[in-house]
JSON list of C-alpha atoms in Angstrom, two decimals:
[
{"chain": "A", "resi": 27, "resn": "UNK", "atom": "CA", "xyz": [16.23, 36.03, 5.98]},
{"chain": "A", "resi": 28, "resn": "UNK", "atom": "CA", "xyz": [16.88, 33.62, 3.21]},
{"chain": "A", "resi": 29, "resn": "UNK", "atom": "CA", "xyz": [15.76, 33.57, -0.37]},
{"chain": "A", "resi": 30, "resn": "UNK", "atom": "CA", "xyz": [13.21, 30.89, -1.04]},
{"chain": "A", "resi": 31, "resn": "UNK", "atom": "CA", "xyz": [15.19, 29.83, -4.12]},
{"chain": "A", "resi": 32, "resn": "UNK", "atom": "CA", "xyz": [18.07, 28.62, -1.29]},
{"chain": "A", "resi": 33, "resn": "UNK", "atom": "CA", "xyz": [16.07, 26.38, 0.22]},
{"chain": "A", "resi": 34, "resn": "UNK", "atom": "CA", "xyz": [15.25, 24.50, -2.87]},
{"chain": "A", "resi": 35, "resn": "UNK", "atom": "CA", "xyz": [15.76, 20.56, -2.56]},
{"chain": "A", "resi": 36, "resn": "UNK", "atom": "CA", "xyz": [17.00, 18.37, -5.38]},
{"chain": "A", "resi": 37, "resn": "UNK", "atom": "CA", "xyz": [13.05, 17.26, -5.22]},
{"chain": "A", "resi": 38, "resn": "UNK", "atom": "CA", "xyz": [11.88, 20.42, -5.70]},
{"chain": "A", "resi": 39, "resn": "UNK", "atom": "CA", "xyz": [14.83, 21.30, -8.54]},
{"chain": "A", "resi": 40, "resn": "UNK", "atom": "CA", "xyz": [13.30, 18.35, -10.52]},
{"chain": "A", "resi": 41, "resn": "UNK", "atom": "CA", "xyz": [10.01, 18.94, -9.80]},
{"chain": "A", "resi": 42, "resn": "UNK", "atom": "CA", "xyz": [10.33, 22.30, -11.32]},
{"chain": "A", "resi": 43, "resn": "UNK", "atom": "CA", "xyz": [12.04, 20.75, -14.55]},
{"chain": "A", "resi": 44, "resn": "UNK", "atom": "CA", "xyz": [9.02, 18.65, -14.97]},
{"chain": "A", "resi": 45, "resn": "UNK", "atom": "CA", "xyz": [7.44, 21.16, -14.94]},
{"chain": "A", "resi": 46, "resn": "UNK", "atom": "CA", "xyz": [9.12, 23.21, -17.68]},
{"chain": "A", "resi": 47, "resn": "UNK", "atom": "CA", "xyz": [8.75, 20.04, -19.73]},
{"chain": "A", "resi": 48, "resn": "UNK", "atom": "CA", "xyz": [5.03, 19.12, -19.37]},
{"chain": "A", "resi": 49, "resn": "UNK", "atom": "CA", "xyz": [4.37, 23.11, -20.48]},
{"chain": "A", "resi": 50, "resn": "UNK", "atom": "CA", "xyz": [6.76, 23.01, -23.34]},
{"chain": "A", "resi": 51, "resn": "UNK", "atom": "CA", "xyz": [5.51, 19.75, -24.48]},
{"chain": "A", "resi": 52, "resn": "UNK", "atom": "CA", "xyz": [1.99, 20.29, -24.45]},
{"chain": "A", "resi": 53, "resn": "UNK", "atom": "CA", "xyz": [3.28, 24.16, -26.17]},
{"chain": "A", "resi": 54, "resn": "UNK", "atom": "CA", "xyz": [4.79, 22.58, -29.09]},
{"chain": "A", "resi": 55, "resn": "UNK", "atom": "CA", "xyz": [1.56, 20.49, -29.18]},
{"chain": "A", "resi": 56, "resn": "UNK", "atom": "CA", "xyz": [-0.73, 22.94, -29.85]},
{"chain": "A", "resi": 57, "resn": "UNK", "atom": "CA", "xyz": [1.45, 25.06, -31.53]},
{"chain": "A", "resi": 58, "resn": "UNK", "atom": "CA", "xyz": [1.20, 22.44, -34.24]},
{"chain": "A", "resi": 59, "resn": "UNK", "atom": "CA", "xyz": [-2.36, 22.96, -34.76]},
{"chain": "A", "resi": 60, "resn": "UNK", "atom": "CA", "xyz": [-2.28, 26.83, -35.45]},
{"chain": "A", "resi": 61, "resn": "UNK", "atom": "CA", "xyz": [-2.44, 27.11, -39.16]},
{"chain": "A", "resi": 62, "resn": "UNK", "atom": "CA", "xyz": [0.79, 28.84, -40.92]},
{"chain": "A", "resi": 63, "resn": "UNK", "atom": "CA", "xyz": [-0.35, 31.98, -43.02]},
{"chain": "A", "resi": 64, "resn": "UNK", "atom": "CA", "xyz": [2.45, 30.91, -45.19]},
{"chain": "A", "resi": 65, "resn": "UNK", "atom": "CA", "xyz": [3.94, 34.91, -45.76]},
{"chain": "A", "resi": 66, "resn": "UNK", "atom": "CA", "xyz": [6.91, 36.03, -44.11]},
{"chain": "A", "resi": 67, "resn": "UNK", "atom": "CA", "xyz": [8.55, 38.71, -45.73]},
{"chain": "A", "resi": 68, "resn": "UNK", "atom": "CA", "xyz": [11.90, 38.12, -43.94]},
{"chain": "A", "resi": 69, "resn": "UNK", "atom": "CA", "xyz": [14.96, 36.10, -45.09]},
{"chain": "A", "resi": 70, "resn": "UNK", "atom": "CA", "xyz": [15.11, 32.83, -43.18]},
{"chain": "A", "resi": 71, "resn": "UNK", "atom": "CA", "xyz": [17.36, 33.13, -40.52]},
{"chain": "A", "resi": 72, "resn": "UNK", "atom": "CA", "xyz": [20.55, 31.25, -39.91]},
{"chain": "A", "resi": 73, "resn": "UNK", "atom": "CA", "xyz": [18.58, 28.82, -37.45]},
{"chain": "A", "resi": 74, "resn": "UNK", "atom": "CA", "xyz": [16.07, 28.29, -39.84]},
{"chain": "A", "resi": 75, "resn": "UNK", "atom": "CA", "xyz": [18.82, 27.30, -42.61]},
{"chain": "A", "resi": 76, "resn": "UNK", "atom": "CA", "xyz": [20.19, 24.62, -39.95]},
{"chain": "A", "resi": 77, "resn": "UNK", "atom": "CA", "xyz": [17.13, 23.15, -39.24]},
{"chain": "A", "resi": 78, "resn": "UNK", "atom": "CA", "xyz": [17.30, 24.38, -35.53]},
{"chain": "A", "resi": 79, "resn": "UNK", "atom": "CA", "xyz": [14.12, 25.95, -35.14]},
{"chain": "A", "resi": 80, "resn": "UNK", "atom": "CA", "xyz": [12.35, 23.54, -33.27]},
{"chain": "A", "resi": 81, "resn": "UNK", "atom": "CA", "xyz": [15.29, 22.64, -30.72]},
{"chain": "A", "resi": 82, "resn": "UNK", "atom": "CA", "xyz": [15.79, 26.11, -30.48]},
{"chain": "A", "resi": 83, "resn": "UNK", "atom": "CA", "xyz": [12.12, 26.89, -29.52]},
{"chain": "A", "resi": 84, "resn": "UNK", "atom": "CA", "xyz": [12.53, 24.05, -27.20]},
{"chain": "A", "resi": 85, "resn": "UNK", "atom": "CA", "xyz": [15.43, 25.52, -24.93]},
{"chain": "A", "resi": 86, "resn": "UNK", "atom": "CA", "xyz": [13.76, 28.78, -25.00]},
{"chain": "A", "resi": 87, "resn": "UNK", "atom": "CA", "xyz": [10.54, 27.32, -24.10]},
{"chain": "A", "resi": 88, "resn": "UNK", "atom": "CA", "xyz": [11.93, 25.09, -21.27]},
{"chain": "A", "resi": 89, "resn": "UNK", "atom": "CA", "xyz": [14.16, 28.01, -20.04]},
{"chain": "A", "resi": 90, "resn": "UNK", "atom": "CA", "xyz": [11.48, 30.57, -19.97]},
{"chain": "A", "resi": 91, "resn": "UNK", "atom": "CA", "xyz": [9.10, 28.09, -18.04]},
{"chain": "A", "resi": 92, "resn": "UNK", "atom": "CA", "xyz": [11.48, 27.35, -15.40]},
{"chain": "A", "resi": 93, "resn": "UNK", "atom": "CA", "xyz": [11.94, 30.54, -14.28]},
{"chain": "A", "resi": 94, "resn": "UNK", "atom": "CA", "xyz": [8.45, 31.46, -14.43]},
{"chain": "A", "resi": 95, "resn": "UNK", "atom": "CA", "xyz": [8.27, 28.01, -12.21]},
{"chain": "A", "resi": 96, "resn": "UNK", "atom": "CA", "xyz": [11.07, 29.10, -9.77]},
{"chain": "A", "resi": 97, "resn": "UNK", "atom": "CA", "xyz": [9.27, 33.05, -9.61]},
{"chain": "A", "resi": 98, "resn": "UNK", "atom": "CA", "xyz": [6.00, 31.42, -8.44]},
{"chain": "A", "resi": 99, "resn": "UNK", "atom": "CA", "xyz": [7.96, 29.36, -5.97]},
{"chain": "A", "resi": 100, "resn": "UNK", "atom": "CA", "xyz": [10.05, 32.51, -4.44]},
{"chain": "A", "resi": 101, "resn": "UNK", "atom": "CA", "xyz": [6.55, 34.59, -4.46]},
{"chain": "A", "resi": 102, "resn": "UNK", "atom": "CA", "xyz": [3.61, 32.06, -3.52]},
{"chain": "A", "resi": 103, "resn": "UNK", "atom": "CA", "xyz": [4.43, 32.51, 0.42]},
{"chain": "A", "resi": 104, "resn": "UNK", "atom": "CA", "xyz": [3.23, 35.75, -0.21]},
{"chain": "A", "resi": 105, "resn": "UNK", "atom": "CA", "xyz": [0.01, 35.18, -2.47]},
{"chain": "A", "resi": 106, "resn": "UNK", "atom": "CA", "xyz": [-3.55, 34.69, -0.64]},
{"chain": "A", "resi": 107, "resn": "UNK", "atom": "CA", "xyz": [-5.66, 31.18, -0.51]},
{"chain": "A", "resi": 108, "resn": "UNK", "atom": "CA", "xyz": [-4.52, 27.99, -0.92]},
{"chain": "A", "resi": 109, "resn": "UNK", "atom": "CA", "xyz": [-1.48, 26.47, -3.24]},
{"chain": "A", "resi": 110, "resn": "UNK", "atom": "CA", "xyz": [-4.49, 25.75, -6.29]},
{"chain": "A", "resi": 111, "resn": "UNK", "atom": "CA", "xyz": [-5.68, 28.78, -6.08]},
{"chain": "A", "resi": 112, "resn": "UNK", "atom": "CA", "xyz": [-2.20, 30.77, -5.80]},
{"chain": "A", "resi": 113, "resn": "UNK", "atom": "CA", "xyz": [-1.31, 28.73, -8.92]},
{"chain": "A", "resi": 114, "resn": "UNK", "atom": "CA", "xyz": [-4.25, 29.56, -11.47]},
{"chain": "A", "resi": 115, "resn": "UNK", "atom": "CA", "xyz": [-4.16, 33.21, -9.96]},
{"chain": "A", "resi": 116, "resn": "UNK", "atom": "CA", "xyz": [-0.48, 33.39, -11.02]},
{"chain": "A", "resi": 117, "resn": "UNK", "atom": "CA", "xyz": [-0.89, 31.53, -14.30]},
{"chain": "A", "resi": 118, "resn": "UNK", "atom": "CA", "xyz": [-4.28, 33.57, -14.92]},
{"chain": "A", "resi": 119, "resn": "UNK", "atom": "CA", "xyz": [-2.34, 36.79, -14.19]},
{"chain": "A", "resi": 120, "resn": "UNK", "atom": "CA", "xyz": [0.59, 35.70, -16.29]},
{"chain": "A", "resi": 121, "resn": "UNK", "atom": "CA", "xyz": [-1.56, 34.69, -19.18]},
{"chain": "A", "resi": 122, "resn": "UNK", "atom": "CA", "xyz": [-3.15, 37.93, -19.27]},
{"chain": "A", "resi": 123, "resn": "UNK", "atom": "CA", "xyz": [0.04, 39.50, -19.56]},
{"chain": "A", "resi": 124, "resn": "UNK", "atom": "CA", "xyz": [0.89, 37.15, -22.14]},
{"chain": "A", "resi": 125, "resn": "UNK", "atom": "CA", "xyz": [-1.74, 37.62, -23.86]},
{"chain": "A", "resi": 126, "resn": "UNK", "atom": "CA", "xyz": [-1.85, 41.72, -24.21]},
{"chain": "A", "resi": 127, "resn": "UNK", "atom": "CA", "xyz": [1.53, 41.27, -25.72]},
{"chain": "A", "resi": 128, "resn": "UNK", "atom": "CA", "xyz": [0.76, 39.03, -28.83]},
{"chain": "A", "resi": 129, "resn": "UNK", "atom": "CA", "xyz": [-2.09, 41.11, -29.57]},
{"chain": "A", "resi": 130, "resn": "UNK", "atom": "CA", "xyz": [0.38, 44.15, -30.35]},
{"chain": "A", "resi": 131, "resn": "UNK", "atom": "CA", "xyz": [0.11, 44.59, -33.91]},
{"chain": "A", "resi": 132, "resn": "UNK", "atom": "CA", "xyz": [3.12, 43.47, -36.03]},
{"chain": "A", "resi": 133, "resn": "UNK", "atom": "CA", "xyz": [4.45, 45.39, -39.09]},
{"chain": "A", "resi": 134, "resn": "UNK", "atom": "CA", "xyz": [5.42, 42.74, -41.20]},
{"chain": "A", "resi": 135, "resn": "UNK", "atom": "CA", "xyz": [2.10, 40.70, -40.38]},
{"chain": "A", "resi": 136, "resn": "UNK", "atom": "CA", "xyz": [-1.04, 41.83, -42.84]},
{"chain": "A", "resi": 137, "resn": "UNK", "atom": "CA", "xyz": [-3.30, 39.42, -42.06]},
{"chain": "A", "resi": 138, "resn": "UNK", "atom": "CA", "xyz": [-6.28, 40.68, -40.45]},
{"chain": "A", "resi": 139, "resn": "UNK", "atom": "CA", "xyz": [-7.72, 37.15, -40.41]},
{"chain": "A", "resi": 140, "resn": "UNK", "atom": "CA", "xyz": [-9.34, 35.98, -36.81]},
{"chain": "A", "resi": 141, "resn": "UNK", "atom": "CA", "xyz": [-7.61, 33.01, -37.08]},
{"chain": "A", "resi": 142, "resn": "UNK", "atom": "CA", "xyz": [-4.32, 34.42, -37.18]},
{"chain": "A", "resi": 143, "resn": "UNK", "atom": "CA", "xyz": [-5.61, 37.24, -34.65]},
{"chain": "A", "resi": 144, "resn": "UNK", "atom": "CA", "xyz": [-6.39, 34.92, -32.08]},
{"chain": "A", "resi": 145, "resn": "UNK", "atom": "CA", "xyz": [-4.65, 31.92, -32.34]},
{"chain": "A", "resi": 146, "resn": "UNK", "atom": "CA", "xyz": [-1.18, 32.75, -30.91]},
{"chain": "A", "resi": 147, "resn": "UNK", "atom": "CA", "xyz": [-2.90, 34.13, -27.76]},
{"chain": "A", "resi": 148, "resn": "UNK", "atom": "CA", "xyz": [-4.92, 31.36, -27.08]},
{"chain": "A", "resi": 149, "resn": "UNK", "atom": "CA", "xyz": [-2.28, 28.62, -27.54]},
{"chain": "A", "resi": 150, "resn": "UNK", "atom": "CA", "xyz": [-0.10, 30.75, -25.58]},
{"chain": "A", "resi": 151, "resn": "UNK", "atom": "CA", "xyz": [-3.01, 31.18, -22.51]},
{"chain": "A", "resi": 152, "resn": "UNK", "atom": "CA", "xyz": [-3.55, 27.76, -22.10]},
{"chain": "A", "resi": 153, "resn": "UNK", "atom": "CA", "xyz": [-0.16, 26.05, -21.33]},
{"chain": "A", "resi": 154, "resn": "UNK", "atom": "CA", "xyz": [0.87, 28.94, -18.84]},
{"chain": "A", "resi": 155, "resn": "UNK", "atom": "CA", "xyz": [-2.25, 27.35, -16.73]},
{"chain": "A", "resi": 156, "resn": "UNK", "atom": "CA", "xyz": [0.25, 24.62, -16.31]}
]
């Protein structure tokens, strides 16, 4: 039996690029409206000195969403209802995930503002719907 991820076309390749792009876009979107606390008691790092954050955040975003893209391909033949459905189950699942994980307090965050609580979270829910 082959591996869904063989039969990929080229359409389907690009499709799932567009993909990637469309959730990283609209992440860097709202990531711009979360409001910086303005305290980090680390050193910048050396990205940060370059100036490479944001390109950096990019190719981690875009990789990251691809291969969430090509896991929902290789497992939707086996998910229940149709391909809308399938997709906002996954994403829903996903985000949930997603979510329990930024909650987990940080040490070097002090913060116990709402804002800062639930911002990350919520930014982060809403483009894995994509």
């Amino acid at each position: 039996m082959k591996s869904m991820l063989f039969e990929i076309n080229k359409k389907r390749w690009l499709t799932l690029f567009l993909v990637a792009l469309s959730a990283t876009i609209f992440r860097l979107i709202l990531q711009a409206f979360i409001p910086s606390s303005g305290s980090n008691p680390f050193p910048p790092s050396a990205i940060v000195k370059a100036g490479l954050l944001i390109p950096s955040f990019t190719i981690y975003a875009l990789i990251t969403y691809f291969l969430l893209a090509v896991v929902f391909v290789i497992i939707q033949g086996r998910l229940p209802g149709t391909k809308i459905k399938k997709g906002l189950m996954f994403g829903f699942l996903f985000c949930m995930m997603w979510c329990i994980y930024l909650f987990e307090p940080l040490p070097h965050v002090s913060s116990t503002s709402l804002t800062e609580l639930f911002a990350y979270p919520i930014v982060d829910e809403y483009h894995l719907y994509f």
